[in-house]
XYZ file of C-alpha atoms in Angstrom:
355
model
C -56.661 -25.977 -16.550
C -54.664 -29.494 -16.353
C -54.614 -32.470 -14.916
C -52.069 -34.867 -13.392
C -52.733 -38.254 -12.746
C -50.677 -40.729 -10.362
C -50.429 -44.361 -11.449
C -47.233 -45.101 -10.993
C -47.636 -46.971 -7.504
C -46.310 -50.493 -7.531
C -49.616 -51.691 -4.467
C -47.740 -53.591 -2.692
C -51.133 -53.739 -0.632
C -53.108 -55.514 -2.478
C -50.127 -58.174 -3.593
C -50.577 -60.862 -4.973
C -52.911 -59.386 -7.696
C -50.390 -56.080 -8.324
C -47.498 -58.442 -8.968
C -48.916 -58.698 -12.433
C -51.641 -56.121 -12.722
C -51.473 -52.714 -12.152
C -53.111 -51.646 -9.011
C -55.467 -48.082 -10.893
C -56.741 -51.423 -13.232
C -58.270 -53.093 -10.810
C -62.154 -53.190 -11.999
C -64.925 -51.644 -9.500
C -67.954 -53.026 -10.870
C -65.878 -54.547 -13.914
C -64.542 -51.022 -14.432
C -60.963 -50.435 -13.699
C -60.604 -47.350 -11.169
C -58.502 -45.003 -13.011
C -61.387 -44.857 -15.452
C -63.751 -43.339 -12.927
C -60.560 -40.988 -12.312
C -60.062 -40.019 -16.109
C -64.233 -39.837 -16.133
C -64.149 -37.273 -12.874
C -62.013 -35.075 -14.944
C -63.252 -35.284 -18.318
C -67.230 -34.036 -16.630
C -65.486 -31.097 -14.769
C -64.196 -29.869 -18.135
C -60.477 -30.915 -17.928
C -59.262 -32.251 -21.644
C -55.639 -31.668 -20.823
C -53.888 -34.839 -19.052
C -50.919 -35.538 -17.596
C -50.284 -39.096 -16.585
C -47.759 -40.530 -14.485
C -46.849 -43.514 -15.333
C -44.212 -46.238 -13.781
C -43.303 -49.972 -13.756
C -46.867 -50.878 -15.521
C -46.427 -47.977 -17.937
C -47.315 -50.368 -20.773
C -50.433 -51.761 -19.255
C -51.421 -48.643 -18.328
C -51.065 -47.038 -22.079
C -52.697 -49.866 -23.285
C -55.827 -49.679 -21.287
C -56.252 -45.653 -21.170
C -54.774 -45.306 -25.051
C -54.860 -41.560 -25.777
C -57.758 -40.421 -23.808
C -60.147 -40.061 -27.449
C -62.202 -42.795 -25.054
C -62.814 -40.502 -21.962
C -63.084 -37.298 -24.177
C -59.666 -36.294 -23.179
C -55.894 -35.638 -24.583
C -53.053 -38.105 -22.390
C -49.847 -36.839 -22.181
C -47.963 -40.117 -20.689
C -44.900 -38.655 -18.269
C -42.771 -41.601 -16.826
C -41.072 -41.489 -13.359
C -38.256 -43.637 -12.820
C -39.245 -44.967 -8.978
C -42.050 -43.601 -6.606
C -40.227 -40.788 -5.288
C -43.550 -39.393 -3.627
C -46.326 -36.742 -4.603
C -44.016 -33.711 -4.967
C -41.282 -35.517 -7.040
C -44.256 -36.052 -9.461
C -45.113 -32.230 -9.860
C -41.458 -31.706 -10.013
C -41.104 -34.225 -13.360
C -43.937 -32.816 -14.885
C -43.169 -29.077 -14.745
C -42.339 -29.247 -18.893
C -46.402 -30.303 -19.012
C -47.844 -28.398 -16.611
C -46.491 -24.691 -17.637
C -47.640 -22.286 -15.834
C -51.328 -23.617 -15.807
C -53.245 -24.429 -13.026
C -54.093 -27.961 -12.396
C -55.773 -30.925 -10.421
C -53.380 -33.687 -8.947
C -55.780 -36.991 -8.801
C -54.911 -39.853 -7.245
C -55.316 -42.920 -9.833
C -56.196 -45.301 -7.385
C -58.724 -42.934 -5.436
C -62.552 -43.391 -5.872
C -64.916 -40.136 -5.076
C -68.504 -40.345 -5.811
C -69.766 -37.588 -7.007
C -66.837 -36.431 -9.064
C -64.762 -33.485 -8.677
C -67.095 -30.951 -10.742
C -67.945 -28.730 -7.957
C -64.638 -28.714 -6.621
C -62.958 -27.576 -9.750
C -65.602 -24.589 -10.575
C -64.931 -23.556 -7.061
C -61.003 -23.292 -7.605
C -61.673 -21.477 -11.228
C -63.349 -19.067 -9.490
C -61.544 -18.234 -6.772
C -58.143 -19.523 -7.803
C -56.305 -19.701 -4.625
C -52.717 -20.941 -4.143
C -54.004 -24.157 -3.317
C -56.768 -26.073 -2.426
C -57.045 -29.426 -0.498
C -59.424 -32.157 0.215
C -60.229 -33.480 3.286
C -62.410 -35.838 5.317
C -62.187 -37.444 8.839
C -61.396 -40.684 9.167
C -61.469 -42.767 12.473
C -57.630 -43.453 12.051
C -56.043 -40.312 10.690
C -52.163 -42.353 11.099
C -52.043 -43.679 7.740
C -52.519 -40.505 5.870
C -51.959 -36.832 5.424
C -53.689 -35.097 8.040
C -53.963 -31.418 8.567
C -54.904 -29.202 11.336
C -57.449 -25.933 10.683
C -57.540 -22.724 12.336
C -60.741 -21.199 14.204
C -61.648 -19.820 10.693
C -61.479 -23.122 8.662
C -58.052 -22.781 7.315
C -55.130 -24.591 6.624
C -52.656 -23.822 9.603
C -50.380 -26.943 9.092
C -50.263 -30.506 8.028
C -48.967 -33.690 8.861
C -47.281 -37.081 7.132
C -48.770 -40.255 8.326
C -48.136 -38.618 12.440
C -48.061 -41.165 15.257
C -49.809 -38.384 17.538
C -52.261 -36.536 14.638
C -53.672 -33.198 15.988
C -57.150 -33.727 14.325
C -59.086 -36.379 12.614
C -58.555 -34.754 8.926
C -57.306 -36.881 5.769
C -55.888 -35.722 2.900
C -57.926 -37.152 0.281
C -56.088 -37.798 -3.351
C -57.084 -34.612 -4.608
C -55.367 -31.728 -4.747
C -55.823 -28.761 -6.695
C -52.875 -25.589 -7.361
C -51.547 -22.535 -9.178
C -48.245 -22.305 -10.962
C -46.930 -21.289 -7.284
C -46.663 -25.176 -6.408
C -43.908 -25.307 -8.556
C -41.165 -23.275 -6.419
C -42.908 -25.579 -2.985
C -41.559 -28.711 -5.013
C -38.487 -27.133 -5.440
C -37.742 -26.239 -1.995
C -38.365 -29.522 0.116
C -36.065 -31.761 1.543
C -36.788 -35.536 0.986
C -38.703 -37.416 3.997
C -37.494 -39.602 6.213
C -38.890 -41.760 3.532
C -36.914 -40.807 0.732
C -39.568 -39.345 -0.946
C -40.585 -35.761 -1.633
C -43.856 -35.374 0.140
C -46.931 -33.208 -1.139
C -47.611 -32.297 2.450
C -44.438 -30.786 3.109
C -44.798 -28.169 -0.195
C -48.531 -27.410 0.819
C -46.921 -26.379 4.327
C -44.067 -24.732 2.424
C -46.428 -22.942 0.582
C -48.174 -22.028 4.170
C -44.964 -21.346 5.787
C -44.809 -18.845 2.465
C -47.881 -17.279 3.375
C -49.190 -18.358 0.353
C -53.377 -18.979 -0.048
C -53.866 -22.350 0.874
C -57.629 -23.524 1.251
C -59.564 -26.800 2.229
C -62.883 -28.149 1.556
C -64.034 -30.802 4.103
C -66.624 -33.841 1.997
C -68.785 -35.456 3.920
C -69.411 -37.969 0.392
C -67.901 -41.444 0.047
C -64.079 -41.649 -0.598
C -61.566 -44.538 -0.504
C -57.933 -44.937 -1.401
C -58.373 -48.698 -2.902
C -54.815 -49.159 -1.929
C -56.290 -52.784 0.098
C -58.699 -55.739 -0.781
C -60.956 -54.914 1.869
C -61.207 -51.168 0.703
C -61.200 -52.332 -3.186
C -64.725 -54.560 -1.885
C -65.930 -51.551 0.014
C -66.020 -49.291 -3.488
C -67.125 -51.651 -5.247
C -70.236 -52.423 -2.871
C -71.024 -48.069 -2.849
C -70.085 -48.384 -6.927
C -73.318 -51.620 -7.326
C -75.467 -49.531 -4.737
C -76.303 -47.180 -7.754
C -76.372 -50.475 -10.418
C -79.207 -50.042 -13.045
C -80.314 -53.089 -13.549
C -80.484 -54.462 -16.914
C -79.563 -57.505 -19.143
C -78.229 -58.438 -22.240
C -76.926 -61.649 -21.945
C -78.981 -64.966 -22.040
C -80.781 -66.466 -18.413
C -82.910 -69.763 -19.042
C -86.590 -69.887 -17.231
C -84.523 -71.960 -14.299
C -83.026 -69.196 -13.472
C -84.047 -66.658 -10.967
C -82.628 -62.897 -10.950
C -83.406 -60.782 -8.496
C -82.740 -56.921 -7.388
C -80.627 -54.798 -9.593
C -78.529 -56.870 -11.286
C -76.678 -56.301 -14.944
C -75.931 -59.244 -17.062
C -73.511 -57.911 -20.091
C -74.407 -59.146 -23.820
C -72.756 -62.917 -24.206
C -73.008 -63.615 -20.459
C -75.175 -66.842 -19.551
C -76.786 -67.794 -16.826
C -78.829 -71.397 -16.386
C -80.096 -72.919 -13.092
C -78.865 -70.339 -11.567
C -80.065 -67.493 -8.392
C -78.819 -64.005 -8.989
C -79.795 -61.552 -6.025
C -78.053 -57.712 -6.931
C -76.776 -55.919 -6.677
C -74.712 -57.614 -8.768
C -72.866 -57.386 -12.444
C -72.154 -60.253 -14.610
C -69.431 -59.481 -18.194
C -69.673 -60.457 -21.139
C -68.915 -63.862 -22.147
C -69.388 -65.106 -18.562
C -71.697 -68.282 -17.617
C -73.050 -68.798 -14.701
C -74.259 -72.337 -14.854
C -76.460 -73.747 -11.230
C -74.823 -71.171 -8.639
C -75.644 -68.538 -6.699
C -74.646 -65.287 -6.836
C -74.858 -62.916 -3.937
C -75.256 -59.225 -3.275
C -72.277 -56.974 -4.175
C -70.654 -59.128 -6.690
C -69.032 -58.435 -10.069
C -67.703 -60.765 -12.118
C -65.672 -59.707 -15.014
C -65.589 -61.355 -18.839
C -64.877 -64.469 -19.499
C -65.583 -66.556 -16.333
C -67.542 -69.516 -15.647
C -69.132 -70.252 -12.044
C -70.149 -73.699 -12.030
C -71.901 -75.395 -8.802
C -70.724 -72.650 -6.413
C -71.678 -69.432 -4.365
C -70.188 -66.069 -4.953
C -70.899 -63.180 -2.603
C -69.314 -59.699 -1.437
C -66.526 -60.877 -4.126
C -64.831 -59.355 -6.966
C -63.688 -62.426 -9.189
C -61.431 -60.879 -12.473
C -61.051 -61.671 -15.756
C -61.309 -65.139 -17.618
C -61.064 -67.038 -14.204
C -63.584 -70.378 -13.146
C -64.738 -71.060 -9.705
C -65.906 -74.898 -9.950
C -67.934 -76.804 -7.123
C -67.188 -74.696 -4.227
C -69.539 -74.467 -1.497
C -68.587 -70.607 -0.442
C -66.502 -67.937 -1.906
C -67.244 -64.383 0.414
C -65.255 -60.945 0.821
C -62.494 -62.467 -1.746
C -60.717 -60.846 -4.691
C -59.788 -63.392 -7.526
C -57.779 -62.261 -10.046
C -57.387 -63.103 -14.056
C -57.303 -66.557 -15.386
C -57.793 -68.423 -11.755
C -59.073 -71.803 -10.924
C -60.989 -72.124 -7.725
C -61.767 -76.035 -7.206
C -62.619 -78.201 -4.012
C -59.751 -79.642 -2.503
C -59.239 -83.609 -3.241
C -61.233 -85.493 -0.290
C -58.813 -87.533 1.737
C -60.142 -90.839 3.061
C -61.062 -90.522 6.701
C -58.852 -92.807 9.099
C -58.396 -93.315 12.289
C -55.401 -94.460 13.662
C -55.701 -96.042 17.250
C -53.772 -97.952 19.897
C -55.979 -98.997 22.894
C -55.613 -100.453 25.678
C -57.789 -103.304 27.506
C -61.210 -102.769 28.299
C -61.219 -99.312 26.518
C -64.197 -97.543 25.171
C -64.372 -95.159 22.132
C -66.796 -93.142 19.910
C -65.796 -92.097 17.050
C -67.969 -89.824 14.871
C -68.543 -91.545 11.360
C-alpha cells in the first residue's frame, strides 16, 4: 500500500505567513504539520510516498528530504497549479500503479493517527473508503449524505443547502478503481477536478464506497485561528521536561518543555507550553498554550495562546494573545507620542482634562 500526500496548496488563508512559508510547515508545537502527516503514515506501516508538491516544492524537499527521517521512501511528484484533489490522483497514476493507497491531506492534523483506519481498509479492501465527522458548518467542505444502513449514497462540494452535517475529512483511502473516477469527471465550476465528484462517480458506478464517522479531534489548519486550536490539543498531551537553562528567579509551572540551549531568567512559565532551542526568555511571562520556536528572545513581555516562529524577538510589550508571528519578526512598543491638547475656549468656560 501507498501513500499520496497534498502540499501543494498556496494558503492563501493564513496570508501573510504563506507568502513566504509554506502553509504544511507551519510548526504545531514547534513541529511543522506535514510531519505529524508523514509520522501518521510511517506508524500504520506505509513506507511508500508520494508527495505532491507545488510553488514551495523546494522548501518542502528541503524540510521532508527523502523520508530516511520519518522511516519512509518520498517520491516528490510536482503539479503545475492546484487543479483540485482528483487532478492530483490523475498526475500521479505513473506512482501509484495499480496499488492501493491513502490520499492525506498535508495540512490536516488527526490525533490518533490513521493506524486503525488503514488495517481496516487492508482487510476489507473496498473501492473506497472516506472519513467523516460533523461539523457545525458543513458549507465549507465536502459533505456527504448516508443511507439508513450507514453508507455512502452521495456527496456534496462546499453546498449552500448541505443535506447533513458530515465533513469530508483529508483522508481518503482507494483501490486502483479510483483511477478510471479521475478520468471521467468534468472540471468544477471551480476549475478544478474535485475528489467528491470521482467518489460519487465511483457511487454512480456502483462501485464499494464506505465511510467511517471519528468522533476524535481533526482540523484542516488552513486558518490562524484553527492553526492555534491544534496546537492547544497538540500541548494538551506535552511531557514536560527541560533541557535548556532557567535561573532560581524563574518560576515554571505545569507541563512545560524547554529545548537544550533555550534560557529562561526572571521569568514565569505556566504550560502547557514549549520553548526551542536557542530561545531566551529573559523577565516575561509565558502563558498556557504557547510554543515558541528556535532562536527567539522574549524580553519584558507576555506571550499567551500564541505561536511565535522562528528566530523572531518580542521586546517590551505588555500583551501578545491568540497571535501567530512568523520567522525573523520584531514585536516592539510603539514610540509614545507626547500628550497635547489642543483647545479654543470661550469666556467663562470650564474644562477637565484627564492628566
Amino acid at each position: 500500500m501507498k501513500a499520496l500526500v497534498l502540499s501543494g496548496g498556496s494558503g492563501t488563508r493564513l496570508r501573510p505567513i504563506t507568502h513566504t512559508s509554506a502553509k504544511q510547515l507551519v510548526p504545531v508545537a514547534n513541529k511543522p504539520v506535514l510531519f505529524y502527516g508523514l509520522e501518521a503514515i510511517a506508524d500504520a506501516g506505509i513506507t511508500d510516498v508520494g508527495i505532491i508538491v507545488g510553488d514551495t516544492a523546494e522548501e518542502i524537499r528541503e524540510a521532508v528530504g527523502d523520508g530516511s527521517a520519518f522511516g519512509i521512501d518520498v517520491t516528490y511528484i510536482p503539479q503545475d497549479k492546484p487543479l483540485g484533489l482528483a487532478h492530483a490522483v490523475l498526475i500521479a497514476r505513473d506512482f501509484l500503479g495499480d496499488d492501493d493507497f491513502v490520499m492525506y491531506l498535508g495540512d490536516n492534523f488527526i490525533v490518533g493517527g490513521i493506524t486503525g483506519l488503514v488495517d481496516e481498509f487492508r482487510t476489507e479492501r473496498p473501492d473506497a473508503q472516506i472519513l467523516l465527522t460533523r461539523v457545525p458548518d458543513p458549507t465549507s467542505f465536502g459533505v456527504a449524505e448516508l443511507d439508513e444502513n450507514g453508507r455512502v449514497k452521495g456527496l456534496q462540494e462546499k453546498p449552500k443547502q448541505p443535506k447533513s452535517d458530515l465533513a469530508l475529512v483529508g483522508v481518503y483511502l482507494f483501490t486502483a478503481a479510483i483511477h478510471q473516477a479521475v478520468r471521467g469527471i468534468e472540471p468544477s465550476w471551480r476549475g478544478e477536478l474535485e475528489i467528491t465528484h470521482a467518489i460519487q462517480w465511483l457511487i454512480d458506478q456502483n462501485k464499494d464506497v464506505r465511510s467511517t464517522t471519528i468522533s476524535g479531534y481533526w482540523k484542516d489548519t488552513g486558518n490562524v485561528a484553527d492553526m492555534l486550536e491544534v496546537n492547544r490539543s497538540v500541548l494538551e498531551r506535552l511531557e514536560p521536561h527541560v533541557e535548556g537553562t532557567v535561573d532560581d528567579s524563574s518560576e515554571i509551572i505545569g507541563r512545560v518543555r524547554i529545548d537544550a540551549g533555550a534560557e529562561v531568567h526572571g521569568s514565569r512559565i505556566v504550560g502547557p507550553a514549549v520553548i526551542g532551542p536557542g530561545t531566551v526568555i529573559n523577565g516575561s511571562y509565558v502563558g498556557p498554550f504557547t510554543s515558541i520556536s528556535e532562536g527567539c528572545r522574549i524580553e519584558d513581555s507576555e506571550v499567551e495562546y500564541s505561536i511565535v516562529l522562528r528566530d523572531s524577538s518580542i521586546t517590551g510589550v505588555r500583551r501578545v494573545e491568540t497571535s501567530l508571528i512568523g520567522r525573523n519578526v520584531q514585536v516592539t512598543p510603539a514610540p509614545r507620542n507626547p500628550a497635547v491638547h489642543r483647545l479654543v475656549l470661550g469666556d467663562h468656560s470650564k474644562v477637565q482634562i484627564s492628566s
